[in-house]
CSV table of C-alpha atoms in Angstrom, one decimal:
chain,number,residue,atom,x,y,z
A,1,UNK,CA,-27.5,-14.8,-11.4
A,2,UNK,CA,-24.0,-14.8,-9.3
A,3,UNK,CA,-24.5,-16.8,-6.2
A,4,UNK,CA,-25.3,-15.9,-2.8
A,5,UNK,CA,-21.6,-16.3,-2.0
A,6,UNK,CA,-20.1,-14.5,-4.8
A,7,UNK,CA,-22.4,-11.7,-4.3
A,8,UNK,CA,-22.0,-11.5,-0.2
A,9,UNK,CA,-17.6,-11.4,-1.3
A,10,UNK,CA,-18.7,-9.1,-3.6
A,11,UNK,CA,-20.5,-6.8,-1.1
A,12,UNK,CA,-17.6,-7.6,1.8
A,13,UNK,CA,-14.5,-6.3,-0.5
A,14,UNK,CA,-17.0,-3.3,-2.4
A,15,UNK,CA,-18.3,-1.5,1.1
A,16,UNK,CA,-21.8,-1.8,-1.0
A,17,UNK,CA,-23.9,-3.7,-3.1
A,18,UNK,CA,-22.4,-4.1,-6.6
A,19,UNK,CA,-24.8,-2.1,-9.4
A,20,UNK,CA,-23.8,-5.2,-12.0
A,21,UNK,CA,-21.0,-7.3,-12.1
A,22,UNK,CA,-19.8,-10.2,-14.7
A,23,UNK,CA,-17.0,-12.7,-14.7
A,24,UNK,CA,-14.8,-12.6,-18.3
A,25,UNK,CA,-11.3,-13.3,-19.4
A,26,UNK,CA,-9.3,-11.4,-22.6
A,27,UNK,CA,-10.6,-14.2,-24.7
A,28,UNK,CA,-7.8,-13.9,-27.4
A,29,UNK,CA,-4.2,-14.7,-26.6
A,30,UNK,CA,-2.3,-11.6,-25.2
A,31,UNK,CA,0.0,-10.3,-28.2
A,32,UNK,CA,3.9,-9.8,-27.2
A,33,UNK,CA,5.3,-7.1,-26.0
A,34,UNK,CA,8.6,-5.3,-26.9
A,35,UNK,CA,11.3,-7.0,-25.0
A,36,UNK,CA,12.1,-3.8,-23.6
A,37,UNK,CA,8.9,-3.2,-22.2
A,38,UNK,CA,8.0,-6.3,-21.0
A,39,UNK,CA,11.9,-6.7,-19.0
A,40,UNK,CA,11.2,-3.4,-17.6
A,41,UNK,CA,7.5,-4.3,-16.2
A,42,UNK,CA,8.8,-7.8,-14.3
A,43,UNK,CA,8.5,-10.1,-17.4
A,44,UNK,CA,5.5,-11.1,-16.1
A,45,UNK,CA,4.0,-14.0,-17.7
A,46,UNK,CA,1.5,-13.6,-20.3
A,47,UNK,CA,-0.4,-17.2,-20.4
A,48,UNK,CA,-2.2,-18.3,-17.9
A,49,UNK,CA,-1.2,-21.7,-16.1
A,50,UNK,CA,-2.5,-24.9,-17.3
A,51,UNK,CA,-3.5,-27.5,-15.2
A,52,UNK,CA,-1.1,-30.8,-15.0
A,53,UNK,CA,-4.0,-32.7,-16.9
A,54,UNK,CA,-4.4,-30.2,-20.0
A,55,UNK,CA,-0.1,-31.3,-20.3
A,56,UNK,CA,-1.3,-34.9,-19.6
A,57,UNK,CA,-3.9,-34.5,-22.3
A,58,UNK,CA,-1.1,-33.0,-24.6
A,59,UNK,CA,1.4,-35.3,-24.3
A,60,UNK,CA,-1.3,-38.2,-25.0
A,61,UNK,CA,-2.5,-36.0,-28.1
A,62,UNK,CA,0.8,-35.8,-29.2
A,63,UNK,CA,2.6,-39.2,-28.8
A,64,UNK,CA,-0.4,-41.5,-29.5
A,65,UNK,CA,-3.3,-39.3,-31.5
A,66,UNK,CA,-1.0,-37.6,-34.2
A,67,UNK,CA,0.8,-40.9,-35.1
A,68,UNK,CA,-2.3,-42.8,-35.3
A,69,UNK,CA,-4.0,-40.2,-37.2
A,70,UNK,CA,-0.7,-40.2,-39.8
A,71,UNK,CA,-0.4,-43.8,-40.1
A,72,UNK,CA,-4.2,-43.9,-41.2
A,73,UNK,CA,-3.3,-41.4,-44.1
A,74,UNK,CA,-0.2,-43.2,-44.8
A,75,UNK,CA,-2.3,-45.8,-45.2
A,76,UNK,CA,-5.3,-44.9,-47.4
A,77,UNK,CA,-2.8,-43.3,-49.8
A,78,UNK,CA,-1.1,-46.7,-49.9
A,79,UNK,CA,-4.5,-48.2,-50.7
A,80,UNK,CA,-5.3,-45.4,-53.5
A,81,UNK,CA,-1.7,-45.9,-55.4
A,82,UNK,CA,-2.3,-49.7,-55.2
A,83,UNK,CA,-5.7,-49.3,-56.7
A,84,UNK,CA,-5.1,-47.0,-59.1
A,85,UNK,CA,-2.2,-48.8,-60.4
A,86,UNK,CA,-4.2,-52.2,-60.7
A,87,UNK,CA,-6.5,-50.5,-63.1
A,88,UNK,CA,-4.4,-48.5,-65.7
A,89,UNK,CA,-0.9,-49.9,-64.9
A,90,UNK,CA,0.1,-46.2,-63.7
A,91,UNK,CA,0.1,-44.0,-60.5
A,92,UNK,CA,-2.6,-41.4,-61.0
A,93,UNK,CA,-0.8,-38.0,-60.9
A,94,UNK,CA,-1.2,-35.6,-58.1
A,95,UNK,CA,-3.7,-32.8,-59.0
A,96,UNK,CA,-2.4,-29.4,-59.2
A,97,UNK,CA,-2.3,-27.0,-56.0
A,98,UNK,CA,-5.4,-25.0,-55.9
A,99,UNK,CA,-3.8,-21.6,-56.2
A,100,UNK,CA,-6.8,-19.9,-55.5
A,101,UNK,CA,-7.4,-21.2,-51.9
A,102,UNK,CA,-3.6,-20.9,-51.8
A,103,UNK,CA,-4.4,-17.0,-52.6
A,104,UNK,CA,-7.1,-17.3,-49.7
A,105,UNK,CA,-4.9,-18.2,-47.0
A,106,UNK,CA,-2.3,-16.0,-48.0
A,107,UNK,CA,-4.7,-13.0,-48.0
A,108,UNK,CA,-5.8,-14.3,-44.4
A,109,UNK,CA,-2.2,-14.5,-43.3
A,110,UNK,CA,-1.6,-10.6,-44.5
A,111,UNK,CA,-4.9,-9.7,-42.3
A,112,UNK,CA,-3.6,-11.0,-39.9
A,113,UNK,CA,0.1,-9.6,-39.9
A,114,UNK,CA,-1.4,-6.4,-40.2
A,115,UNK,CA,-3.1,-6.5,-36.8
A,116,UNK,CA,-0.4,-7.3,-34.0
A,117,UNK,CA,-2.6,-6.8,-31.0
A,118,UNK,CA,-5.3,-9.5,-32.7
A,119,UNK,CA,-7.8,-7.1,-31.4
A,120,UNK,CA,-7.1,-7.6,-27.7
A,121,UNK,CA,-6.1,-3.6,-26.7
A,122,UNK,CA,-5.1,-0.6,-28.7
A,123,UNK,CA,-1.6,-1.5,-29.0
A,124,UNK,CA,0.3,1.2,-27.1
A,125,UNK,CA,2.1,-0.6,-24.2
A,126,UNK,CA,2.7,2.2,-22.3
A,127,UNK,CA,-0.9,3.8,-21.4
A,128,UNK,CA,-3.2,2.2,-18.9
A,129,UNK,CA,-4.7,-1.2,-21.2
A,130,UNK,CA,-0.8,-2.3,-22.1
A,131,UNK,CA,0.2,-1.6,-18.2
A,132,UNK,CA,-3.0,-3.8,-17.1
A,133,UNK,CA,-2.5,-6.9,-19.4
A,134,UNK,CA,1.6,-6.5,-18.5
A,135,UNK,CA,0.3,-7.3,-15.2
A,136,UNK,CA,-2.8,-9.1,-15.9
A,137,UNK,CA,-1.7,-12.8,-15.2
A,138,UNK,CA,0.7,-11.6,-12.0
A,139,UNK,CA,-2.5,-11.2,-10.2
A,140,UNK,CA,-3.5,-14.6,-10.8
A,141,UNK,CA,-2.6,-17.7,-12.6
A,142,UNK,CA,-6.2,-18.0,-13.7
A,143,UNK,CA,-7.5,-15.8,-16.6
A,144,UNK,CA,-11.0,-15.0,-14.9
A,145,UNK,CA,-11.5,-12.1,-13.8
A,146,UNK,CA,-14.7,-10.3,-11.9
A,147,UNK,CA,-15.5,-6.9,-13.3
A,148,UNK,CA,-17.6,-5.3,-10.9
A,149,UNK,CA,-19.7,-1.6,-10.8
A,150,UNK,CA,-20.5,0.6,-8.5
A,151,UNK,CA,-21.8,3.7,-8.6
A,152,UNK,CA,-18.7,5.5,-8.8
A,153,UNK,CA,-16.2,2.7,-9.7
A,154,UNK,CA,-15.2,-0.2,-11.7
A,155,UNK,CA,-13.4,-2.8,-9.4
A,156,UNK,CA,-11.4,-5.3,-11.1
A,157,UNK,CA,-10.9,-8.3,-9.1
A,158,UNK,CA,-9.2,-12.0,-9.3
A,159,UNK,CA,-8.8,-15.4,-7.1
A,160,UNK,CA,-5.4,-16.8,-6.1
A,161,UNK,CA,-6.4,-19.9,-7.6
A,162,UNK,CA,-5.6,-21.6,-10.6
A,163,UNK,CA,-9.2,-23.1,-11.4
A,164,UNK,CA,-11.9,-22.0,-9.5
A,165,UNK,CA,-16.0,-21.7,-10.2
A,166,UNK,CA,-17.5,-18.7,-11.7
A,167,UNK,CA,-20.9,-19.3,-9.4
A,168,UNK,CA,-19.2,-20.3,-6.2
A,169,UNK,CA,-15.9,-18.5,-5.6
A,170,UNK,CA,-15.7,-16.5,-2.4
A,171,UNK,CA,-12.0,-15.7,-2.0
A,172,UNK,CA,-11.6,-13.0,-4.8
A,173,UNK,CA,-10.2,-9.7,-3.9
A,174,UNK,CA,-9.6,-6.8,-6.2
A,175,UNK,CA,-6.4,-6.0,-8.7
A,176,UNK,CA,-7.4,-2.8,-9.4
A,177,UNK,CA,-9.8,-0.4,-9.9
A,178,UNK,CA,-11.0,2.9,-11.6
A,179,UNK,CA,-13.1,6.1,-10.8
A,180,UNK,CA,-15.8,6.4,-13.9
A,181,UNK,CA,-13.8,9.5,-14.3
A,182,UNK,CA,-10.6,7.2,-15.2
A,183,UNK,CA,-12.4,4.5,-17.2
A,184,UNK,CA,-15.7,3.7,-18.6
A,185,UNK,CA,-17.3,-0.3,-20.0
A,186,UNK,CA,-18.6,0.4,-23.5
A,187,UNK,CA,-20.8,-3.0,-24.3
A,188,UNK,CA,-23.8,-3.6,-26.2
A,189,UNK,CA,-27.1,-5.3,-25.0
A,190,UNK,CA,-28.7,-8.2,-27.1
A,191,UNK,CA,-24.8,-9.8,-28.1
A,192,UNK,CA,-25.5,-13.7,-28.7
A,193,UNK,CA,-24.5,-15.8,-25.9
A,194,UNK,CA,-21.3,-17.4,-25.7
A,195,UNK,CA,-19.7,-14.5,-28.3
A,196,UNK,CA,-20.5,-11.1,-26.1
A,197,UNK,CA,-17.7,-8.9,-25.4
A,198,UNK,CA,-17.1,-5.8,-23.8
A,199,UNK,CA,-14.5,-3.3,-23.9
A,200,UNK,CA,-12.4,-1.6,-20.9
A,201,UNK,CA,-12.0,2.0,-22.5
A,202,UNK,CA,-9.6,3.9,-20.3
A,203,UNK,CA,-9.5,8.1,-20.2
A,204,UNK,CA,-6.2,8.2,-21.6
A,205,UNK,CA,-7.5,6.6,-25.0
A,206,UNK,CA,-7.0,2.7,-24.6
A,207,UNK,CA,-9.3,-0.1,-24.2
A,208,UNK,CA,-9.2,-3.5,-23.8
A,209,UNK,CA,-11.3,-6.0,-24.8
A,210,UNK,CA,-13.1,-8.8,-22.8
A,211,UNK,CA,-15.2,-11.8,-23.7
A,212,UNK,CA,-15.8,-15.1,-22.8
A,213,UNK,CA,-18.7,-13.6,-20.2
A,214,UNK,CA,-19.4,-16.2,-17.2
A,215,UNK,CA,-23.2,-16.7,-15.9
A,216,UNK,CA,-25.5,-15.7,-19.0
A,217,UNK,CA,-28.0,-13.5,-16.5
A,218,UNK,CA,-24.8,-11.9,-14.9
A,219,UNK,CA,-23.6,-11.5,-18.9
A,220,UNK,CA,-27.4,-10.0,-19.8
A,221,UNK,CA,-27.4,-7.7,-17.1
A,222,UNK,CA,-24.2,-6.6,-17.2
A,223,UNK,CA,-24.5,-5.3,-20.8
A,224,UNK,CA,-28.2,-3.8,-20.1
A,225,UNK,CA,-26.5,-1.9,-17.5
A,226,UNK,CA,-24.0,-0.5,-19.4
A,227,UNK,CA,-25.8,0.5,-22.5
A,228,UNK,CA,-28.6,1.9,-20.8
């Protein structure tokens, strides 16, 4: 479960003891928005923030892994045209493109193109899920968030940091929050570690989805609570 210093933050900014609570992130990248829209809402970004290793880490990946990694090709078809011809006096000729796969990936490309919003909200910008992820990465650079119930609420609330720790964060504060009237969580128990998700569905008709669920007993108990 949440540590005794997430929980005591938890209790400070709440007023009251939080009925469950779970840290998650939208787990799929956020789709874009109509430039319109997303000009008149701040332009807000919509990744989070990396940190200077992960562009360390990229620009190593990129100047010395991918060359090495084409150079070995480049090589081994070397060897398998030198080989070939030593044993019939002719380069072997290139097989024919597997049109079925090629049919396969095409298919998978249409699926996707026929979903825009990759399944992260309903797609309508302008109700309450397209205003939140607008903002979602304006309240912090980091994509966790802590999704917290009460009794009569559902607190959303972030750090001002760009990494922090699920189990021992204590300067969190809430973005935003909803009445159960406004919004409700609609999860299921039982979902296999590691791939639970849980939708914010909102009273005007959008939801948005969440995933990526910190601290498996915070995850567990979290879902038991709302599908009870």
């Amino acid at each position: 479960m949440a540590k005794g210093k997430v929980r005591r933050r938890a209790r400070k900014i709440l007023g009251e003891e939080p009925v469950a609570l779970v840290w998650c992130e939208i787990h799929k990248p956020i789709p874009a928005p109509p430039k319109d829209v997303h000009r008149a809402a701040g332009k807000g970004r919509l990744k989070s923030r990396h940190h200077w290793l992960w562009y360390v880490g990229a620009v190593v990946f990129f100047f010395v892994v991918v060359p090495m990694i084409l150079l070995d090709g480049l090589g081994r078809r070397l060897d398998q045209r030198l080989s070939g011809r030593s044993r019939d006096g002719r380069t072997g000729q290139p097989s024919p493109p597997d049109t079925q796969c090629s049919g396969r990936g095409r298919s998978r490309g249409r699926d996707r193109g026929q979903d825009p919003t990759n399944g992260v909200f309903d797609g309508d910008w302008n109700l309450t899920a397209g205003r939140l992820l607008l903002r979602w990465y304006g309240y912090s650079p980091s994509p966790k968030r802590l999704v917290m119930l009460t009794r009569d609420r559902i607190c959303v609330a972030a750090s001002p940091r760009r990494r922090l720790s699920p189990t021992k964060a204590d300067d969190f504060r809430t973005v935003t929050e909803f009445t159960l009237d406004q919004a409700r969580i609609d999860g299921e128990a039982g979902q296999p570690r590691g791939y639970a998700t849980f939708r914010l569905a909102f009273a005007d008709g959008s939801w948005l989805e969440l995933g990526r669920l910190g601290e498996p007993e915070d995850a567990d108990h979290f879902l038991r609570t709302v599908s009870g």
